[in-house]
Amino acid sequence: MNRDNVRDEVIRRSGTDPRKCMKCGKCSATCPSYDEMEGHPHEFVYMVENGDIEPLLASESIYRCLTCMACVERCPRGVEPAKIVESVRLEAIRKKGANRLTPEAVAAVADEELPQQAVVTAFRKYAK
Amino acid sequence: MQRIGVFVCWCGSNIAATVDVEAVSQALKDEPGVVFSTNYQYMCSQAGQDLIKQAVAEHGLTGIVICSCSPRMHETTFRRAAAAAGLNPYMVEIANIREQCSWVHKDIALGTQKAIVLGRAAVAKLHLNAPLTPGETPVTKRALVIGGGIAGIQTALDIADAGFKVDIVEKKPTIGGKMSQLDKTFPTLDCAACILTPKMVEAAQNENITIYSYSEVESVGGFVGNFDVTIRKKARYVNESICTGCGLCTEKCPVKNVPNEFNLGMDSRRAVYIPFAQAVPKVATIDPDYCNMLKNGKCGVCARVCTAGAIDYKQTDELIEQKYGAIVVATGYEPIKLDKFDEFAYNSSPDVITSLEFERLTNAAGPTSGKLLRPSDGKHPHRIVFVQCVGSRCAAAAGKGKEYCSKICCMYTAKQAMLVRDKYPDTEVYVFYIDVRTPGKNFDEFYRRAAEEYGVKYVKGMVGKISPQGEVLKVQASDLIAGRQLHIDADLVVLAAAIEPDRSARPLATMLTASMDTNDFFTEAHPKLRPVESPTAGVFLSGACQGPKDIPETVAQAGAAAAKVIGLLAKDKLTSNPCVASVDELMCNGCSSCERVCPYGAISYVNKEFRMPDRTVALRRVASVNPAVCQGCGACTVACMSGAMDLRGFEAKQIIAEVDAICK
């Protein structure tokens, strides 16, 4: 897939419209994982809008998002940044072919190293 | 001996926080002639004014001193209060202990001391005051509107609607102004011509409105209610009353290469021209700089083809003299020159254009019939970069642009970017901005629509450099949110150039003795409370001559200015300021110094018979002041070498008494 297709797919899957963002920074202001992320929520939205998905896929930032949804709750434009982060995360997980996780399998894989939010995300995905 | 009352105002904490008002009223109690002295929280309030009236009655006061704000603020208020109490309103003196004392000092002891001195000076002056009676002058029930853009047209229509005669003076061959050059207007996207031209026609057909097109104001004399204006009707070499506007001459004229100013030089017109199809008045004008007949007497084609016989090569400028009660300035704006912004390559690449040029490129009546084509090669641009704040918001020290925000650019850029994406979805559109400023009804929604629905790419950051390279413009810019430098190959760059007052504004302000700010925008009498009046009585402001304004705001202000004019013209008589110059004829030596310095032409000289001490009669030449024209500026009193000229209410002996009181 080319750059624009990846972007369109990420945006489609997130169910959001990053163009609604007016760059106020409220998502980053509200994010509890801000210091843990190199691509901060507002930058995340902007990069997806511009199609710069590659660096995000390679970044640890996608696993640092707690999916706490505070940014979704407080965004004045209804952009829902956490959903965009999740969509990119799914892009990364699916690329690795590890896009399936059963509840039974959790115990086997859960250890100190596994990012907790990956588990949370996996569960929410199955709930859809 | 006067019986003087002193009233010290606290102005809430404005004065009382820096001046011990009680100490001031106590100290002034001991001044000669002062029989009553008090202080109060708000002297200008109804309760404060009642306090004055009561004191006048109880203590038999013959004059009052108010220690308060500037007389510019409340002199009228206190004069009215004095009149209501039965005093002559000119027996009121104001000591400005706010602007000239409490607001500029921090030390209470020093501030109090200064307030006492200012009060003492006012008391000393009041001792020499004499009751004055204002005169009355008639009002000429006709208004002059200078400038025939949307501001001038709207003001004229509103005044005419109230039943008064209005003349519009427009320097161009047609009314319509900048709005007639625009394509669509934000935020509703009505086409500018569709909403403007009916108003132009309405103005032309209204029997109360006379349009002097291709005319300029030559001189202004007189004063509020009685302005004497000379209008120069420039020779257009076409008889306006005969020309039918058929346009045959504009097709047959052999001089084809005249830059067409209506399309900002992007195409050409003939030496005889009608600016645009809906021009009002729709008559041809011959450009004397290009017409062969006028330049060297060889041609005459237009006269031969004109079936109406309207061409008149012998026509000369005509001077029209007219009296007016009120004058409205509506001279508008123009985009700044971009010579100082080499980095944008405006002068070196035809594909770097201004926003106004862009309007012409998208206008169906423009040089490309509304097709968005690059000026260089006529190709459709696929990547367009809009740059905002070009020459706006620059520090004065940088010496390049204007310090102010031009206010209209954010919205028209959003409009232009949106319309490009709407009409040509294959075009990539960038807007580089420092801030996007969209206060106004439905404005922010409009801008968001450009970004969200039309996919205009708004990038926070400025364009640093544009280099034309072959067919493309290499744009180097910053994306401050991504924290990186962008390099874009653009086909077309549109610069949102700052706007400045029209060049005709400065000389006009001098003629009108109306004040301007450092940017040559006309100053309003009060920035909040009198926004459409000039400090010069009888002169009103409409539209962008007062500051950058979009169309809705201009129309609103135009209506407000009209309301003020109607209020003035509805009066049969105006009371005139009695504080005018008066001459002591026995001391006047007839030197004419005062006549020469008077900016209002209020002084003339008369030959008068005088009885001399030896019982002979001598004929002497002496100054004579027209009190209706005199504005009381005092220039003549300074110029008078024999001390014959004095200003009522501000006589030399009164000023000396004030100085003595201060130096005591």
PDB file of C-alpha atoms in Angstrom, chain B residues 256-478:
ATOM      1  CA  LYS B 256      -4.911  48.609 -27.343  1.00  0.00           C
ATOM      2  CA  ASN B 257      -2.054  48.240 -24.916  1.00  0.00           C
ATOM      3  CA  VAL B 258      -3.134  50.315 -21.926  1.00  0.00           C
ATOM      4  CA  PRO B 259      -2.750  48.372 -18.662  1.00  0.00           C
ATOM      5  CA  ASN B 260      -6.241  47.748 -17.345  1.00  0.00           C
ATOM      6  CA  GLU B 261      -6.272  49.042 -13.775  1.00  0.00           C
ATOM      7  CA  PHE B 262      -9.612  47.374 -13.032  1.00  0.00           C
ATOM      8  CA  ASN B 263      -7.924  44.001 -13.619  1.00  0.00           C
ATOM      9  CA  LEU B 264      -4.812  45.237 -11.797  1.00  0.00           C
ATOM     10  CA  GLY B 265      -2.803  45.348 -14.990  1.00  0.00           C
ATOM     11  CA  MET B 266      -3.315  41.657 -15.789  1.00  0.00           C
ATOM     12  CA  ASP B 267      -4.818  42.517 -19.161  1.00  0.00           C
ATOM     13  CA  SER B 268      -5.172  45.661 -21.225  1.00  0.00           C
ATOM     14  CA  ARG B 269      -7.840  48.112 -22.236  1.00  0.00           C
ATOM     15  CA  ARG B 270      -8.126  50.828 -24.877  1.00  0.00           C
ATOM     16  CA  ALA B 271      -7.334  54.514 -24.427  1.00  0.00           C
ATOM     17  CA  VAL B 272     -11.076  55.126 -24.279  1.00  0.00           C
ATOM     18  CA  TYR B 273     -12.702  52.797 -21.806  1.00  0.00           C
ATOM     19  CA  ILE B 274     -15.576  51.866 -19.545  1.00  0.00           C
ATOM     20  CA  PRO B 275     -14.058  50.178 -16.455  1.00  0.00           C
ATOM     21  CA  PHE B 276     -16.532  47.289 -16.375  1.00  0.00           C
ATOM     22  CA  ALA B 277     -19.896  46.287 -17.773  1.00  0.00           C
ATOM     23  CA  GLN B 278     -21.954  47.406 -14.765  1.00  0.00           C
ATOM     24  CA  ALA B 279     -20.134  50.726 -14.295  1.00  0.00           C
ATOM     25  CA  VAL B 280     -22.156  53.598 -12.860  1.00  0.00           C
ATOM     26  CA  PRO B 281     -22.335  56.005 -14.569  1.00  0.00           C
ATOM     27  CA  LYS B 282     -21.996  53.827 -17.649  1.00  0.00           C
ATOM     28  CA  VAL B 283     -20.152  56.312 -19.779  1.00  0.00           C
ATOM     29  CA  ALA B 284     -16.812  56.151 -21.545  1.00  0.00           C
ATOM     30  CA  THR B 285     -13.711  57.991 -20.371  1.00  0.00           C
ATOM     31  CA  ILE B 286     -10.702  58.907 -22.485  1.00  0.00           C
ATOM     32  CA  ASP B 287      -7.325  58.358 -20.836  1.00  0.00           C
ATOM     33  CA  PRO B 288      -5.294  61.476 -21.756  1.00  0.00           C
ATOM     34  CA  ASP B 289      -1.999  59.669 -21.082  1.00  0.00           C
ATOM     35  CA  TYR B 290      -2.626  57.249 -23.944  1.00  0.00           C
ATOM     36  CA  CYS B 291      -5.093  58.897 -26.358  1.00  0.00           C
ATOM     37  CA  ASN B 292      -3.333  59.781 -29.629  1.00  0.00           C
ATOM     38  CA  MET B 293      -5.803  62.535 -30.397  1.00  0.00           C
ATOM     39  CA  LEU B 294      -5.186  64.267 -27.071  1.00  0.00           C
ATOM     40  CA  LYS B 295      -1.437  63.659 -27.212  1.00  0.00           C
ATOM     41  CA  ASN B 296      -0.660  64.710 -30.764  1.00  0.00           C
ATOM     42  CA  GLY B 297      -3.968  65.458 -32.470  1.00  0.00           C
ATOM     43  CA  LYS B 298      -3.798  62.407 -34.747  1.00  0.00           C
ATOM     44  CA  CYS B 299      -6.673  59.913 -34.607  1.00  0.00           C
ATOM     45  CA  GLY B 300     -10.259  60.867 -33.823  1.00  0.00           C
ATOM     46  CA  VAL B 301     -11.602  57.347 -34.367  1.00  0.00           C
ATOM     47  CA  CYS B 302     -13.835  57.414 -31.284  1.00  0.00           C
ATOM     48  CA  ALA B 303     -15.460  60.687 -32.344  1.00  0.00           C
ATOM     49  CA  ARG B 304     -16.138  59.219 -35.784  1.00  0.00           C
ATOM     50  CA  VAL B 305     -17.767  56.014 -34.502  1.00  0.00           C
ATOM     51  CA  CYS B 306     -19.781  57.635 -31.702  1.00  0.00           C
ATOM     52  CA  THR B 307     -23.359  57.794 -32.935  1.00  0.00           C
ATOM     53  CA  ALA B 308     -24.400  60.026 -30.058  1.00  0.00           C
ATOM     54  CA  GLY B 309     -21.696  62.601 -30.733  1.00  0.00           C
ATOM     55  CA  ALA B 310     -20.557  62.464 -27.148  1.00  0.00           C
ATOM     56  CA  ILE B 311     -16.797  62.666 -27.681  1.00  0.00           C
ATOM     57  CA  ASP B 312     -15.419  66.105 -26.791  1.00  0.00           C
ATOM     58  CA  TYR B 313     -11.631  66.437 -27.066  1.00  0.00           C
ATOM     59  CA  LYS B 314     -11.878  70.060 -25.964  1.00  0.00           C
ATOM     60  CA  GLN B 315     -13.469  69.260 -22.615  1.00  0.00           C
ATOM     61  CA  THR B 316     -11.681  70.786 -19.630  1.00  0.00           C
ATOM     62  CA  ASP B 317     -11.804  70.188 -15.901  1.00  0.00           C
ATOM     63  CA  GLU B 318     -14.849  71.741 -14.322  1.00  0.00           C
ATOM     64  CA  LEU B 319     -14.907  73.253 -10.835  1.00  0.00           C
ATOM     65  CA  ILE B 320     -18.151  72.827  -8.945  1.00  0.00           C
ATOM     66  CA  GLU B 321     -18.809  74.837  -5.795  1.00  0.00           C
ATOM     67  CA  GLN B 322     -21.352  73.520  -3.377  1.00  0.00           C
ATOM     68  CA  LYS B 323     -22.382  74.100   0.242  1.00  0.00           C
ATOM     69  CA  TYR B 324     -22.785  71.154   2.597  1.00  0.00           C
ATOM     70  CA  GLY B 325     -23.957  70.687   6.175  1.00  0.00           C
ATOM     71  CA  ALA B 326     -21.976  67.507   6.741  1.00  0.00           C
ATOM     72  CA  ILE B 327     -19.093  65.624   5.108  1.00  0.00           C
ATOM     73  CA  VAL B 328     -18.594  61.869   5.217  1.00  0.00           C
ATOM     74  CA  VAL B 329     -15.157  60.459   4.464  1.00  0.00           C
ATOM     75  CA  ALA B 330     -15.330  57.045   2.771  1.00  0.00           C
ATOM     76  CA  THR B 331     -11.999  56.906   0.985  1.00  0.00           C
ATOM     77  CA  GLY B 332     -11.339  53.221   1.645  1.00  0.00           C
ATOM     78  CA  TYR B 333      -8.132  51.248   1.369  1.00  0.00           C
ATOM     79  CA  GLU B 334      -5.642  49.734  -1.013  1.00  0.00           C
ATOM     80  CA  PRO B 335      -3.198  46.809  -0.717  1.00  0.00           C
ATOM     81  CA  ILE B 336       0.351  47.805   0.208  1.00  0.00           C
ATOM     82  CA  LYS B 337       3.181  47.697  -2.309  1.00  0.00           C
ATOM     83  CA  LEU B 338       5.288  44.560  -1.852  1.00  0.00           C
ATOM     84  CA  ASP B 339       8.630  46.008  -2.940  1.00  0.00           C
ATOM     85  CA  LYS B 340      10.149  45.430   0.485  1.00  0.00           C
ATOM     86  CA  PHE B 341       9.321  41.726   0.510  1.00  0.00           C
ATOM     87  CA  ASP B 342      11.805  40.335  -1.996  1.00  0.00           C
ATOM     88  CA  GLU B 343      11.687  36.913  -0.319  1.00  0.00           C
ATOM     89  CA  PHE B 344       8.258  36.282  -1.849  1.00  0.00           C
ATOM     90  CA  ALA B 345       9.464  36.964  -5.412  1.00  0.00           C
ATOM     91  CA  TYR B 346       6.385  39.059  -6.166  1.00  0.00           C
ATOM     92  CA  ASN B 347       8.259  41.344  -8.528  1.00  0.00           C
ATOM     93  CA  SER B 348      10.265  38.577 -10.195  1.00  0.00           C
ATOM     94  CA  SER B 349       7.576  35.960 -10.878  1.00  0.00           C
ATOM     95  CA  PRO B 350       4.204  36.588 -12.508  1.00  0.00           C
ATOM     96  CA  ASP B 351       2.898  33.495 -10.701  1.00  0.00           C
ATOM     97  CA  VAL B 352       3.272  35.156  -7.309  1.00  0.00           C
ATOM     98  CA  ILE B 353       0.167  37.316  -7.061  1.00  0.00           C
ATOM     99  CA  THR B 354      -1.718  39.302  -4.443  1.00  0.00           C
ATOM    100  CA  SER B 355      -5.096  38.259  -3.119  1.00  0.00           C
ATOM    101  CA  LEU B 356      -6.808  41.089  -4.987  1.00  0.00           C
ATOM    102  CA  GLU B 357      -5.225  39.885  -8.230  1.00  0.00           C
ATOM    103  CA  PHE B 358      -6.465  36.392  -7.344  1.00  0.00           C
ATOM    104  CA  GLU B 359      -9.999  37.837  -7.058  1.00  0.00           C
ATOM    105  CA  ARG B 360      -9.738  39.090 -10.627  1.00  0.00           C
ATOM    106  CA  LEU B 361      -8.378  35.715 -11.795  1.00  0.00           C
ATOM    107  CA  THR B 362     -11.416  33.904 -10.420  1.00  0.00           C
ATOM    108  CA  ASN B 363     -13.957  36.561 -11.394  1.00  0.00           C
ATOM    109  CA  ALA B 364     -16.102  35.696 -14.401  1.00  0.00           C
ATOM    110  CA  ALA B 365     -15.613  39.271 -15.660  1.00  0.00           C
ATOM    111  CA  GLY B 366     -11.855  39.111 -15.091  1.00  0.00           C
ATOM    112  CA  PRO B 367      -8.957  38.673 -17.527  1.00  0.00           C
ATOM    113  CA  THR B 368      -9.368  34.865 -17.669  1.00  0.00           C
ATOM    114  CA  SER B 369     -13.183  34.903 -17.656  1.00  0.00           C
ATOM    115  CA  GLY B 370     -13.104  33.282 -14.256  1.00  0.00           C
ATOM    116  CA  LYS B 371     -10.836  30.356 -15.136  1.00  0.00           C
ATOM    117  CA  LEU B 372      -8.050  30.007 -12.610  1.00  0.00           C
ATOM    118  CA  LEU B 373      -4.975  30.097 -14.870  1.00  0.00           C
ATOM    119  CA  ARG B 374      -1.369  30.955 -14.098  1.00  0.00           C
ATOM    120  CA  PRO B 375      -0.470  34.429 -15.339  1.00  0.00           C
ATOM    121  CA  SER B 376       2.874  33.149 -16.730  1.00  0.00           C
ATOM    122  CA  ASP B 377       1.753  30.368 -19.080  1.00  0.00           C
ATOM    123  CA  GLY B 378      -2.022  30.206 -18.807  1.00  0.00           C
ATOM    124  CA  LYS B 379      -1.858  26.693 -17.345  1.00  0.00           C
ATOM    125  CA  HIS B 380      -4.104  25.443 -14.584  1.00  0.00           C
ATOM    126  CA  PRO B 381      -2.182  25.450 -11.275  1.00  0.00           C
ATOM    127  CA  HIS B 382      -2.243  22.158  -9.371  1.00  0.00           C
ATOM    128  CA  ARG B 383      -0.555  23.243  -6.181  1.00  0.00           C
ATOM    129  CA  ILE B 384      -1.316  26.658  -4.707  1.00  0.00           C
ATOM    130  CA  VAL B 385       0.282  28.209  -1.628  1.00  0.00           C
ATOM    131  CA  PHE B 386      -1.492  31.024   0.184  1.00  0.00           C
ATOM    132  CA  VAL B 387       0.629  33.167   2.514  1.00  0.00           C
ATOM    133  CA  GLN B 388      -1.108  35.208   5.190  1.00  0.00           C
ATOM    134  CA  CYS B 389       0.098  38.292   7.094  1.00  0.00           C
ATOM    135  CA  VAL B 390       2.281  39.597   4.242  1.00  0.00           C
ATOM    136  CA  GLY B 391       3.181  43.019   5.554  1.00  0.00           C
ATOM    137  CA  SER B 392       0.709  42.902   8.426  1.00  0.00           C
ATOM    138  CA  ARG B 393       1.804  42.634  12.061  1.00  0.00           C
ATOM    139  CA  CYS B 394       5.348  43.818  11.354  1.00  0.00           C
ATOM    140  CA  ALA B 395       7.232  45.743  14.021  1.00  0.00           C
ATOM    141  CA  ALA B 396       7.601  49.384  13.075  1.00  0.00           C
ATOM    142  CA  ALA B 397      11.327  49.068  13.723  1.00  0.00           C
ATOM    143  CA  ALA B 398      11.604  46.478  10.952  1.00  0.00           C
ATOM    144  CA  GLY B 399      10.510  49.201   8.527  1.00  0.00           C
ATOM    145  CA  LYS B 400       8.859  46.801   6.097  1.00  0.00           C
ATOM    146  CA  GLY B 401       5.180  46.502   6.770  1.00  0.00           C
ATOM    147  CA  LYS B 402       2.348  47.664   8.972  1.00  0.00           C
ATOM    148  CA  GLU B 403       2.088  47.095  12.707  1.00  0.00           C
ATOM    149  CA  TYR B 404      -1.613  46.358  12.659  1.00  0.00           C
ATOM    150  CA  CYS B 405      -3.556  43.243  11.682  1.00  0.00           C
ATOM    151  CA  SER B 406      -5.278  43.879   8.335  1.00  0.00           C
ATOM    152  CA  LYS B 407      -8.272  41.985   9.655  1.00  0.00           C
ATOM    153  CA  ILE B 408      -9.859  40.852   6.395  1.00  0.00           C
ATOM    154  CA  CYS B 409      -7.119  38.521   5.087  1.00  0.00           C
ATOM    155  CA  CYS B 410      -7.842  35.420   7.209  1.00  0.00           C
ATOM    156  CA  MET B 411     -11.386  35.301   5.939  1.00  0.00           C
ATOM    157  CA  TYR B 412     -10.787  36.070   2.259  1.00  0.00           C
ATOM    158  CA  THR B 413      -7.900  33.597   2.199  1.00  0.00           C
ATOM    159  CA  ALA B 414     -10.181  30.908   3.639  1.00  0.00           C
ATOM    160  CA  LYS B 415     -12.728  31.845   0.988  1.00  0.00           C
ATOM    161  CA  GLN B 416     -10.265  31.768  -1.877  1.00  0.00           C
ATOM    162  CA  ALA B 417      -8.729  28.484  -0.730  1.00  0.00           C
ATOM    163  CA  MET B 418     -12.163  26.945  -0.293  1.00  0.00           C
ATOM    164  CA  LEU B 419     -13.376  28.058  -3.704  1.00  0.00           C
ATOM    165  CA  VAL B 420     -10.288  26.624  -5.391  1.00  0.00           C
ATOM    166  CA  ARG B 421     -10.863  23.249  -3.741  1.00  0.00           C
ATOM    167  CA  ASP B 422     -14.535  23.408  -4.645  1.00  0.00           C
ATOM    168  CA  LYS B 423     -14.030  24.254  -8.309  1.00  0.00           C
ATOM    169  CA  TYR B 424     -10.768  22.370  -8.880  1.00  0.00           C
ATOM    170  CA  PRO B 425     -10.675  19.378  -6.461  1.00  0.00           C
ATOM    171  CA  ASP B 426      -7.451  18.149  -8.106  1.00  0.00           C
ATOM    172  CA  THR B 427      -5.619  21.171  -6.736  1.00  0.00           C
ATOM    173  CA  GLU B 428      -3.621  20.920  -3.551  1.00  0.00           C
ATOM    174  CA  VAL B 429      -4.041  24.048  -1.436  1.00  0.00           C
ATOM    175  CA  TYR B 430      -1.827  25.178   1.430  1.00  0.00           C
ATOM    176  CA  VAL B 431      -2.435  28.148   3.706  1.00  0.00           C
ATOM    177  CA  PHE B 432       0.477  29.340   5.829  1.00  0.00           C
ATOM    178  CA  TYR B 433      -0.625  31.333   8.843  1.00  0.00           C
ATOM    179  CA  ILE B 434       0.679  32.896  12.056  1.00  0.00           C
ATOM    180  CA  ASP B 435      -2.769  32.955  13.663  1.00  0.00           C
ATOM    181  CA  VAL B 436      -6.142  32.438  12.078  1.00  0.00           C
ATOM    182  CA  ARG B 437      -8.339  35.310  13.257  1.00  0.00           C
ATOM    183  CA  THR B 438     -12.006  34.830  12.559  1.00  0.00           C
ATOM    184  CA  PRO B 439     -14.157  36.871  14.951  1.00  0.00           C
ATOM    185  CA  GLY B 440     -17.465  37.585  13.263  1.00  0.00           C
ATOM    186  CA  LYS B 441     -20.800  35.942  12.780  1.00  0.00           C
ATOM    187  CA  ASN B 442     -20.376  32.544  11.109  1.00  0.00           C
ATOM    188  CA  PHE B 443     -16.727  33.346  10.414  1.00  0.00           C
ATOM    189  CA  ASP B 444     -14.947  30.617  12.378  1.00  0.00           C
ATOM    190  CA  GLU B 445     -17.422  28.041  11.096  1.00  0.00           C
ATOM    191  CA  PHE B 446     -16.556  29.205   7.585  1.00  0.00           C
ATOM    192  CA  TYR B 447     -12.824  28.831   8.111  1.00  0.00           C
ATOM    193  CA  ARG B 448     -13.246  25.403   9.692  1.00  0.00           C
ATOM    194  CA  ARG B 449     -15.297  24.340   6.695  1.00  0.00           C
ATOM    195  CA  ALA B 450     -12.406  25.265   4.415  1.00  0.00           C
ATOM    196  CA  ALA B 451     -10.097  23.070   6.479  1.00  0.00           C
ATOM    197  CA  GLU B 452     -12.442  20.193   7.293  1.00  0.00           C
ATOM    198  CA  GLU B 453     -14.832  19.849   4.386  1.00  0.00           C
ATOM    199  CA  TYR B 454     -12.715  21.213   1.574  1.00  0.00           C
ATOM    200  CA  GLY B 455      -9.389  19.838   2.773  1.00  0.00           C
ATOM    201  CA  VAL B 456      -7.437  23.055   2.646  1.00  0.00           C
ATOM    202  CA  LYS B 457      -4.127  22.348   4.362  1.00  0.00           C
ATOM    203  CA  TYR B 458      -3.600  24.938   7.047  1.00  0.00           C
ATOM    204  CA  VAL B 459       0.004  25.024   8.226  1.00  0.00           C
ATOM    205  CA  LYS B 460       1.039  27.085  11.221  1.00  0.00           C
ATOM    206  CA  GLY B 461       4.179  28.856  10.161  1.00  0.00           C
ATOM    207  CA  MET B 462       5.438  31.414   7.703  1.00  0.00           C
ATOM    208  CA  VAL B 463       6.862  31.087   4.229  1.00  0.00           C
ATOM    209  CA  GLY B 464      10.501  32.157   4.361  1.00  0.00           C
ATOM    210  CA  LYS B 465      11.514  32.131   0.738  1.00  0.00           C
ATOM    211  CA  ILE B 466      10.050  31.620  -2.707  1.00  0.00           C
ATOM    212  CA  SER B 467      12.422  30.855  -5.577  1.00  0.00           C
ATOM    213  CA  PRO B 468      11.088  30.614  -9.117  1.00  0.00           C
ATOM    214  CA  GLN B 469      12.774  27.638 -10.788  1.00  0.00           C
ATOM    215  CA  GLY B 470      11.674  26.774 -14.279  1.00  0.00           C
ATOM    216  CA  GLU B 471       7.932  26.280 -14.199  1.00  0.00           C
ATOM    217  CA  VAL B 472       7.632  25.894 -10.447  1.00  0.00           C
ATOM    218  CA  LEU B 473       7.938  28.144  -7.450  1.00  0.00           C
ATOM    219  CA  LYS B 474      10.120  26.543  -4.778  1.00  0.00           C
ATOM    220  CA  VAL B 475       8.438  27.441  -1.506  1.00  0.00           C
ATOM    221  CA  GLN B 476      10.448  27.080   1.675  1.00  0.00           C
ATOM    222  CA  ALA B 477       8.322  27.342   4.779  1.00  0.00           C
ATOM    223  CA  SER B 478       8.121  26.248   8.375  1.00  0.00           C
TER     224      SER B 478
END
